[in-house]
Coordinates of C-alpha atoms in Angstrom, one line a residue:
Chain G
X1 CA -53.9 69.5 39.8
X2 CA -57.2 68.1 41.2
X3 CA -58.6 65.2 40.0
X4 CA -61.6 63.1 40.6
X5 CA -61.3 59.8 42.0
X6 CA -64.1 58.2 42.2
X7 CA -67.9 58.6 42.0
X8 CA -71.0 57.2 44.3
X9 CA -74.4 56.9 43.9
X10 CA -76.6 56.7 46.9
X11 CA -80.3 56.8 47.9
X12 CA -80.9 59.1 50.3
X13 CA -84.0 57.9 52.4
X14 CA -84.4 59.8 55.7
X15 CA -86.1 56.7 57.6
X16 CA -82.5 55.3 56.8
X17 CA -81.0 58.4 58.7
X18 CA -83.0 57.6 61.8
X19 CA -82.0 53.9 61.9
X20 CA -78.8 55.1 62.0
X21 CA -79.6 57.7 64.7
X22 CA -81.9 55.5 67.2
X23 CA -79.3 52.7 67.1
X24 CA -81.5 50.3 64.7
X25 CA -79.5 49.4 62.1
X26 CA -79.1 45.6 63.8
X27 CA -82.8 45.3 63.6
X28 CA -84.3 42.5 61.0
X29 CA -85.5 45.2 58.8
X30 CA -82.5 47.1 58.8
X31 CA -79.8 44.8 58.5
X32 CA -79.8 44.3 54.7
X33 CA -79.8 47.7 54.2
X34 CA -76.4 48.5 56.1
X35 CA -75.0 45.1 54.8
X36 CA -74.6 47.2 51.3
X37 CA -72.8 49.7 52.6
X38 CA -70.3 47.4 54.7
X39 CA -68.1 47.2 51.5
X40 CA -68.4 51.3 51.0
X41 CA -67.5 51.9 54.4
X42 CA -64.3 49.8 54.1
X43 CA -63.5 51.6 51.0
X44 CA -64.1 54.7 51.7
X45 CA -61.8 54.4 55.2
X46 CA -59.1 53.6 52.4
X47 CA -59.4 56.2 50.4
X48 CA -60.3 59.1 51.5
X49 CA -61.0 62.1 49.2
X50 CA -59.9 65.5 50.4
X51 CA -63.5 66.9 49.1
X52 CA -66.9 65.2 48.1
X53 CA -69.0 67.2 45.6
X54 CA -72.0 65.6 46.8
X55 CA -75.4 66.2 44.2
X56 CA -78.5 66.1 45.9
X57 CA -82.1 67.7 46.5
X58 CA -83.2 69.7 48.7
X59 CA -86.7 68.9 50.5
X60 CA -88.3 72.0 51.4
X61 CA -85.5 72.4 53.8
X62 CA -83.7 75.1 53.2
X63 CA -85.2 76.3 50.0
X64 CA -88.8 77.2 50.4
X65 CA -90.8 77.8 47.1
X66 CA -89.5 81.9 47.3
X67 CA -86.6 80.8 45.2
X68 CA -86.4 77.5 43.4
X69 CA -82.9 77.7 41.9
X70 CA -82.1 74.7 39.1
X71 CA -78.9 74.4 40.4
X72 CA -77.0 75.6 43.0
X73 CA -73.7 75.3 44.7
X74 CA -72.5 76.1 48.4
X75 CA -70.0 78.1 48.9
X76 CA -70.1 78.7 52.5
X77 CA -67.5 77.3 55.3
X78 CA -70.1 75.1 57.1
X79 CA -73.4 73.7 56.4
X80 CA -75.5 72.9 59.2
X81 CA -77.9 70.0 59.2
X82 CA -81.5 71.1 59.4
X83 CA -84.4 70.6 62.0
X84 CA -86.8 68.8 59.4
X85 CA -89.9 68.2 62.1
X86 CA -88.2 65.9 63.9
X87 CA -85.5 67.9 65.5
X88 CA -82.4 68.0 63.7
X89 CA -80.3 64.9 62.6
X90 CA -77.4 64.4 65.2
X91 CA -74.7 64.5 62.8
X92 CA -71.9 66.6 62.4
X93 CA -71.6 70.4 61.1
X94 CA -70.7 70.0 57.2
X95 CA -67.5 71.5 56.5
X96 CA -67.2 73.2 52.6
X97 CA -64.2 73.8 50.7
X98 CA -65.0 77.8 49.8
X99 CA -61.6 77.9 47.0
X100 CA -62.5 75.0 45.3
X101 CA -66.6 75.9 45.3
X102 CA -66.1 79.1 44.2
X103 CA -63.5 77.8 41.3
X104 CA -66.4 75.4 40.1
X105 CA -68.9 78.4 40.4
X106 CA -66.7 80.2 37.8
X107 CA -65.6 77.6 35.5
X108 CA -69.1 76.3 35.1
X109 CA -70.6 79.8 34.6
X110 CA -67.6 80.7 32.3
X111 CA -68.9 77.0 30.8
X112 CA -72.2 78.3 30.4
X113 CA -73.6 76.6 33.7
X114 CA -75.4 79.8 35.5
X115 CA -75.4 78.1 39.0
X116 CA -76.3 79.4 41.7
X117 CA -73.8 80.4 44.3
X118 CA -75.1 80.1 48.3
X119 CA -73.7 81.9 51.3
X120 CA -76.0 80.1 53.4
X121 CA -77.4 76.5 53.0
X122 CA -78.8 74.3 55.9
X123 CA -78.7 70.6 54.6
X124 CA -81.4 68.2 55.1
X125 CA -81.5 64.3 54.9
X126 CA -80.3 64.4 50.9
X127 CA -77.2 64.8 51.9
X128 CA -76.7 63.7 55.7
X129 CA -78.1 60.3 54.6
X130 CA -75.3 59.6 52.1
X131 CA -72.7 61.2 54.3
X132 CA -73.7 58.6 57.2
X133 CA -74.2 55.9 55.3
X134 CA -70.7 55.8 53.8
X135 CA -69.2 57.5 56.7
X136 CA -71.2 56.2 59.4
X137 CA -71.5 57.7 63.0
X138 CA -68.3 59.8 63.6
X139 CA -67.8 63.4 65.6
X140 CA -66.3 64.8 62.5
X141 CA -66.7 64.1 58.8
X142 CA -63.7 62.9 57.2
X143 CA -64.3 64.8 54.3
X144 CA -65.0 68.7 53.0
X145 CA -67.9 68.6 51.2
X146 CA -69.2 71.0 48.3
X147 CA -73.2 71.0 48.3
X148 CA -74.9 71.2 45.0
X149 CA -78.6 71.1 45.5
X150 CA -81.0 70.1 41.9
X151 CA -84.3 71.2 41.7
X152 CA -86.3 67.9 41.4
X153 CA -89.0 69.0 43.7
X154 CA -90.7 71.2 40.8
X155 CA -91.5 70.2 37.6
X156 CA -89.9 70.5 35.0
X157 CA -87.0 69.6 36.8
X158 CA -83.6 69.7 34.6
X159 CA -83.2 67.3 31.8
X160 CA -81.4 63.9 31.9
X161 CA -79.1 65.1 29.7
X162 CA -78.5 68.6 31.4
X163 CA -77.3 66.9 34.5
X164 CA -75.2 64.3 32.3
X165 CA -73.5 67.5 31.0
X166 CA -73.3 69.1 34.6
X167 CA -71.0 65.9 35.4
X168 CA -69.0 66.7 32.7
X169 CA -68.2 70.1 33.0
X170 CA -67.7 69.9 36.8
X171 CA -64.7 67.3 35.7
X172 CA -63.5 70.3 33.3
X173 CA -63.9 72.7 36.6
X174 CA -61.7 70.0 39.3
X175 CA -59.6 69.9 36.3
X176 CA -58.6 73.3 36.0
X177 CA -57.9 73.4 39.8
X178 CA -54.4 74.1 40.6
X179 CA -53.7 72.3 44.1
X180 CA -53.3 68.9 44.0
X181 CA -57.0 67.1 45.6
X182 CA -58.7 63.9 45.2
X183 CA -61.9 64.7 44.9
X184 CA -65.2 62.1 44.7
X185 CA -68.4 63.2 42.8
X186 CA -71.7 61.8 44.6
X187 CA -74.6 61.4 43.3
X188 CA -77.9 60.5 45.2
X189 CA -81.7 59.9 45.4
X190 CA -83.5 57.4 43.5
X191 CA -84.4 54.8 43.1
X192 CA -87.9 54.0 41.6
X193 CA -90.3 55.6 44.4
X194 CA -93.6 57.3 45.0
X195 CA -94.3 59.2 48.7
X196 CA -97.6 60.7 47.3
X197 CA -101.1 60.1 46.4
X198 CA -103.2 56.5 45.7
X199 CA -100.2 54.8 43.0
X200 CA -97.5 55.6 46.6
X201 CA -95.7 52.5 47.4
X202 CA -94.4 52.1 43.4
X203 CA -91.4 50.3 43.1
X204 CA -89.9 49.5 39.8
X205 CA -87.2 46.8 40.3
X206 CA -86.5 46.0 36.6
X207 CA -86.8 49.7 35.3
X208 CA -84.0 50.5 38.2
X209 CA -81.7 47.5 37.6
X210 CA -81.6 48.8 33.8
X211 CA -81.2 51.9 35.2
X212 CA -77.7 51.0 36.9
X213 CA -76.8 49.2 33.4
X214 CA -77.3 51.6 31.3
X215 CA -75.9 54.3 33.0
X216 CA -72.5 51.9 33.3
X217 CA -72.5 51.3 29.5
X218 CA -74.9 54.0 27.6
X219 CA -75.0 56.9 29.7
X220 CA -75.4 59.1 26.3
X221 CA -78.5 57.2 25.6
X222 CA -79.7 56.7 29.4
X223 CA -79.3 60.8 29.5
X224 CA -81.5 61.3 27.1
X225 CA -84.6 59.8 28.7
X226 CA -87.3 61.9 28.9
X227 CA -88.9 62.9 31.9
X228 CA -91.9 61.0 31.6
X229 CA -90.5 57.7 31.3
X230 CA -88.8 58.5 35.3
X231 CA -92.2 59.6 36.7
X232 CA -94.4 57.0 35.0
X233 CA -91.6 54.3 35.8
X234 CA -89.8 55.5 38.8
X235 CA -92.5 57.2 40.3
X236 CA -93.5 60.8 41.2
X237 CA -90.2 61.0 43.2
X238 CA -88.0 58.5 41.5
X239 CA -87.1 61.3 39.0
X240 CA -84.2 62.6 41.7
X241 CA -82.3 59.6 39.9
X242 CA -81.7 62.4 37.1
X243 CA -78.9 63.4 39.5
X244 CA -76.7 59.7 39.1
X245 CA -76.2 61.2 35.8
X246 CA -74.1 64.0 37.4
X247 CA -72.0 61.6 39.0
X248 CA -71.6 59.7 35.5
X249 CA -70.4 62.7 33.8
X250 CA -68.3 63.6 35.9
X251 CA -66.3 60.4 35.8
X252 CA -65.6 60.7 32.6
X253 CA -66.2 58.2 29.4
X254 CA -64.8 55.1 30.7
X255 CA -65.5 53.6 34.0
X256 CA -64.9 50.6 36.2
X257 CA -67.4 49.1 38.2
X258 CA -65.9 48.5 42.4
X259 CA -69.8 47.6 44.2
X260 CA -73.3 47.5 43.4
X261 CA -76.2 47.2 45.7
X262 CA -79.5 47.2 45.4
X263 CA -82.7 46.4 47.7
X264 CA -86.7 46.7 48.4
X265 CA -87.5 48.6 50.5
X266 CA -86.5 51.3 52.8
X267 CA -89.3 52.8 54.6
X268 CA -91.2 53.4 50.8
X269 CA -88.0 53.6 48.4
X270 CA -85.9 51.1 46.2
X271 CA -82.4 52.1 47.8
X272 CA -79.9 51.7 45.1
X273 CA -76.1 52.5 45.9
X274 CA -72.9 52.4 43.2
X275 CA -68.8 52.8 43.6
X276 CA -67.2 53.3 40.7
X277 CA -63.8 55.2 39.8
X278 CA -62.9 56.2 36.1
X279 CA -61.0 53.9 33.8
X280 CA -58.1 55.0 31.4
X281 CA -59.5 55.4 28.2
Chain D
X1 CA -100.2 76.7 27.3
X2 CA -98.0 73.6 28.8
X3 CA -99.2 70.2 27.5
X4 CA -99.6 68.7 30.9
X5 CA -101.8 65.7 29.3
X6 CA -98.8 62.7 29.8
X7 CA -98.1 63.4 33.0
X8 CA -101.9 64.3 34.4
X9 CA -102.5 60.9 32.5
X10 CA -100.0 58.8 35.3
X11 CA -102.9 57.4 37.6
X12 CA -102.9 58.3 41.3
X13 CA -100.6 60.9 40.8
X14 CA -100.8 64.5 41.2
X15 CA -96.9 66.1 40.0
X16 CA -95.9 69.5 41.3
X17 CA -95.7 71.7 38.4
X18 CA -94.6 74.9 38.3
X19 CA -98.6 75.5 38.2
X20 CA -99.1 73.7 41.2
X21 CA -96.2 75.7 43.4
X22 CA -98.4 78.7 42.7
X23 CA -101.2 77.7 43.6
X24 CA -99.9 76.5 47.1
X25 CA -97.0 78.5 47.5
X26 CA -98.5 79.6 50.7
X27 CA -99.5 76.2 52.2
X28 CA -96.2 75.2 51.5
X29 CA -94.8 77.9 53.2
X30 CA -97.1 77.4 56.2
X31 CA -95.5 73.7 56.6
X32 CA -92.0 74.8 56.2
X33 CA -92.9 77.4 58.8
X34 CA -93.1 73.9 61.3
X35 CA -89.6 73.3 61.3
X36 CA -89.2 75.8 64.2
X37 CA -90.1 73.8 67.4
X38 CA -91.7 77.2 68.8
X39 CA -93.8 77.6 65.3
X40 CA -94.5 73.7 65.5
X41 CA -95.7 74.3 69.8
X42 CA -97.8 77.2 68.7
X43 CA -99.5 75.4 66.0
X44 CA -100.4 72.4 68.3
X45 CA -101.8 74.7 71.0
X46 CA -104.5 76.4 68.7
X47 CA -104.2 74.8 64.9
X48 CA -107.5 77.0 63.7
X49 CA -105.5 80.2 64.7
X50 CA -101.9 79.6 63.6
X51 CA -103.3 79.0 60.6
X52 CA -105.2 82.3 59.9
X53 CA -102.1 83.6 60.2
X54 CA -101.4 82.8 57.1
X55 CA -103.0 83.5 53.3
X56 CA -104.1 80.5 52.6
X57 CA -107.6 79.5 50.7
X58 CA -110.1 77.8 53.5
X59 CA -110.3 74.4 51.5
X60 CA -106.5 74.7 52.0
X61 CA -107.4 75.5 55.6
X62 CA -109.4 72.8 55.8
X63 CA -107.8 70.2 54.0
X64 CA -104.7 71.0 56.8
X65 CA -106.9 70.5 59.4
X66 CA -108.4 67.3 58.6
X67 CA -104.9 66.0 57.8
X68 CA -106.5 65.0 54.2
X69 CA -103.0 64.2 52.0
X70 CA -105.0 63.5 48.9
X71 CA -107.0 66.6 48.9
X72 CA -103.6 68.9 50.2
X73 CA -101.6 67.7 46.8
X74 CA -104.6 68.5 44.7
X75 CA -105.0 72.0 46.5
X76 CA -101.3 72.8 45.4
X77 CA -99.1 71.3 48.7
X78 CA -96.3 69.6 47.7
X79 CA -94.7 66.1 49.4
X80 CA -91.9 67.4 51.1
X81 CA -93.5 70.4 52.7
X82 CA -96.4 68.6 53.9
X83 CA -93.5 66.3 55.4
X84 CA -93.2 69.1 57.9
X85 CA -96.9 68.4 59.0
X86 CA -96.8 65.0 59.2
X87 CA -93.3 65.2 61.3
X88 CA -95.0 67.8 63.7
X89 CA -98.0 65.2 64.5
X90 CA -95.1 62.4 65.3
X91 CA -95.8 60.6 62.0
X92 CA -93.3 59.0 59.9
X93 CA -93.5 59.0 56.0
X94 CA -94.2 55.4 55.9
X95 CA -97.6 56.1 58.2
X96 CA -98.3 59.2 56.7
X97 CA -98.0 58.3 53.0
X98 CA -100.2 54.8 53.9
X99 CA -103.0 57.4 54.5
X100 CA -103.1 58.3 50.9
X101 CA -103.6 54.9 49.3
X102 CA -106.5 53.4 51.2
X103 CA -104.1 51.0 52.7
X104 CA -103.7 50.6 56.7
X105 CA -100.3 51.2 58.0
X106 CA -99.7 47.7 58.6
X107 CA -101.2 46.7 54.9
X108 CA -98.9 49.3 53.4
X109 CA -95.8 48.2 55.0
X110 CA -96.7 44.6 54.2
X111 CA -96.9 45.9 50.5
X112 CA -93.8 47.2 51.1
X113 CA -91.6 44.3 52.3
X114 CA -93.2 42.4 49.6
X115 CA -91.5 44.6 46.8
X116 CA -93.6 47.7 46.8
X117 CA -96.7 48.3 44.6
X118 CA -96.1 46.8 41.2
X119 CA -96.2 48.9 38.3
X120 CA -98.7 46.7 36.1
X121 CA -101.6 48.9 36.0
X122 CA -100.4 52.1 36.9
X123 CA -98.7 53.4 34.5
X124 CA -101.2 55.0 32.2
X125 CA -105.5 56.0 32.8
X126 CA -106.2 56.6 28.7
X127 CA -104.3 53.5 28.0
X128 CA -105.5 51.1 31.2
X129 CA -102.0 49.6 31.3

């Protein structure tokens, strides 16, 4: 059967995909950014999963305003990363796992989840970033990777406590898979940030650190924060941290801290970054 | 009707309701239109044109024109679309978001490496806190 290993968390800043792409990431300003990640790197180079259902958001990217599905999952063979403005990022095609996506389609639709499936999804920064930050620069991932994309561009955005229940019922889904797979749950964005208007800049170091706390020991509480509280406290855009609580539910009740990082600023975010694997009850 | 009154009370803050994707959906769909290099060269060449290619209001229009991110979010353009106008002009969020606070680049970033705008005073008009 497949089961789920492990979860991150990760920010998902794009200046943090072009360090990594212009060859900065020894520059003063960069350093203590990768430093975080050195530990995740060795980790991950230890155990790797055989598929990462990484959570994230898509940017305008690939999903104009025509459609703006809650939640969706890709299903497709590859992902390719898209041309943002910049040019795209020079990172590898994403490879998908089509049996297992299309397994987690059904059992969370079954589960009264109405996802929604995608043929075709280019992926932007929200989930490149992640994938080179724990991966770094490589020809090929090391890893299949099943996309699902939260609407946190356009309010009202799921609830806390929708996405807490996402987590839990994708565990019910990997679950229920017959081949044997380790599979990691990611979760990313965050943390307290604002990219827009006259309050941009906001950065909310005590709201975040109680963020990572709770969401270790109270994640039944944390989910059921309103979400006010993330846009008055975590900024405009801190509110993508709705998607850690995938990541928590899908871990399951008990969990065991491995690393936590945390650091002000990249470019105009709080990055934020967790490894944790579940504990036996 | 929606209560939008706690969140249109956050201060400096415009949030992209469902209301607000409306409103712009086609100034948003002009920017994502800039993620092809051939849209982005066109653009460049002959900004006034390119953009009466599109159904957009002329404060919209304008508001694109004079690169004027304050007035684009209240006309309906969302963050992350206007991204793809900011990208096109060789900006990177960092300079393009300092533009919006009445900051200089350099004072922004400053802010920044200092730990970011503090929320004491920003979290609520009708309260002042």
């Amino acid at each position: 059967m497949a089961r789920i290993t492990a979860g991150v968390t990760t920010s998902h800043v794009p200046a943090i995909g072009a360090a990594i792409d212009l060859g900065k990431t020894e520059e003063d300003y960069w350093k203590p950014v990768f430093a975080g990640y050195e530990w995740t790197k060795k980790w991950a180079k230890e155990n790797p999963p055989d598929v990462v259902i990484l959570c994230y958001n898509d940017h305008g990217s690939a999903m104009s305003l025509k459609m703006i599905p809650t939640f969706a999952i890709g299903i497709a063979d590859q992902f390719q990363p898209c041309d943002e403005g910049y040019g795209p990022r020079p990172v590898p095609v994403v490879e998908g796992h089509p049996d297992l996506a299309i397994h987690i389609a059904q059992s969370l639709i079954l589960d009264e989840f109405d996802i929604t499936m995608m043929n075709e999804l280019d992926v932007d920064h929200g989930l490149t970033v992640p994938l080179s930050l724990v991966y770094g620069q490589c020809e090929k991932w090391p890893t299949k990777v099943i996309p699902i994309a939260v609407n946190v561009v356009t309010y009202p955005q799921p609830t806390g406590n929708r996405c807490f229940n996402l987590g839990k019922a994708i565990r019910r889904a990997v679950e229920s898979y017959p081949e044997d797979l380790s599979v990691q749950v990611w979760g990313t964005g965050g943390m307290s940030h604002q990219i827009q208007g006259p309050r941009a800049g906001l950065i909310n170091k005590e709201w975040d650190n109680a963020f990572m706390d709770r969401l270790l020991t109270d994640p039944e509480g944390l989910a059921k924060v309103p979400h006010i509280e993330y846009l008055r406290e975590a900024g405009a855009e801190g509110i993508e941290l709705i998607m850690w609580l995938i990541m928590r539910g899908a871990l399951g009740d008990k969990v065991r801290e491995l690393h936590r990082f945390y650091h002000v600023p990249a470019s105009n975010t709080a990055v934020g970054h967790l490894v944790w694997e579940p504990a036996a009850a | 009707m929606i209560d939008y009154s706690e969140i249109d009370d956050i201060p400096g803050t415009t949030i992209f309701t469902a209301d607000r994707a409306r409103r712009g959906y086609h100034l948003n769909q002009f920017c994502m239109s800039l993620m092809k290099a051939e849209n982005r060269e066109r653009f460049k060449q002959n900004e006034r044109a390119y953009l009466d290619e599109w159904p957009m209001t002329e404060e919209q229009k304008q508001a694109v024109l004079d690169r004027d991110y304050n007035k684009l979010l209240e006309l309906g353009g969302n963050i992350y679309f206007l991204a793809k106008l900011f990208a096109s002009d060789g900006l990177s969020y960092v300079q393009a978001v300092s533009t919006m606070t009445g900051m200089s680049v350099e004072e922004y970033q400053k802010m920044m490496l200092n730990g970011g705008r503090s929320i004491e005073g920003w979290r609520s008009k009708s309260k002042g806190i």
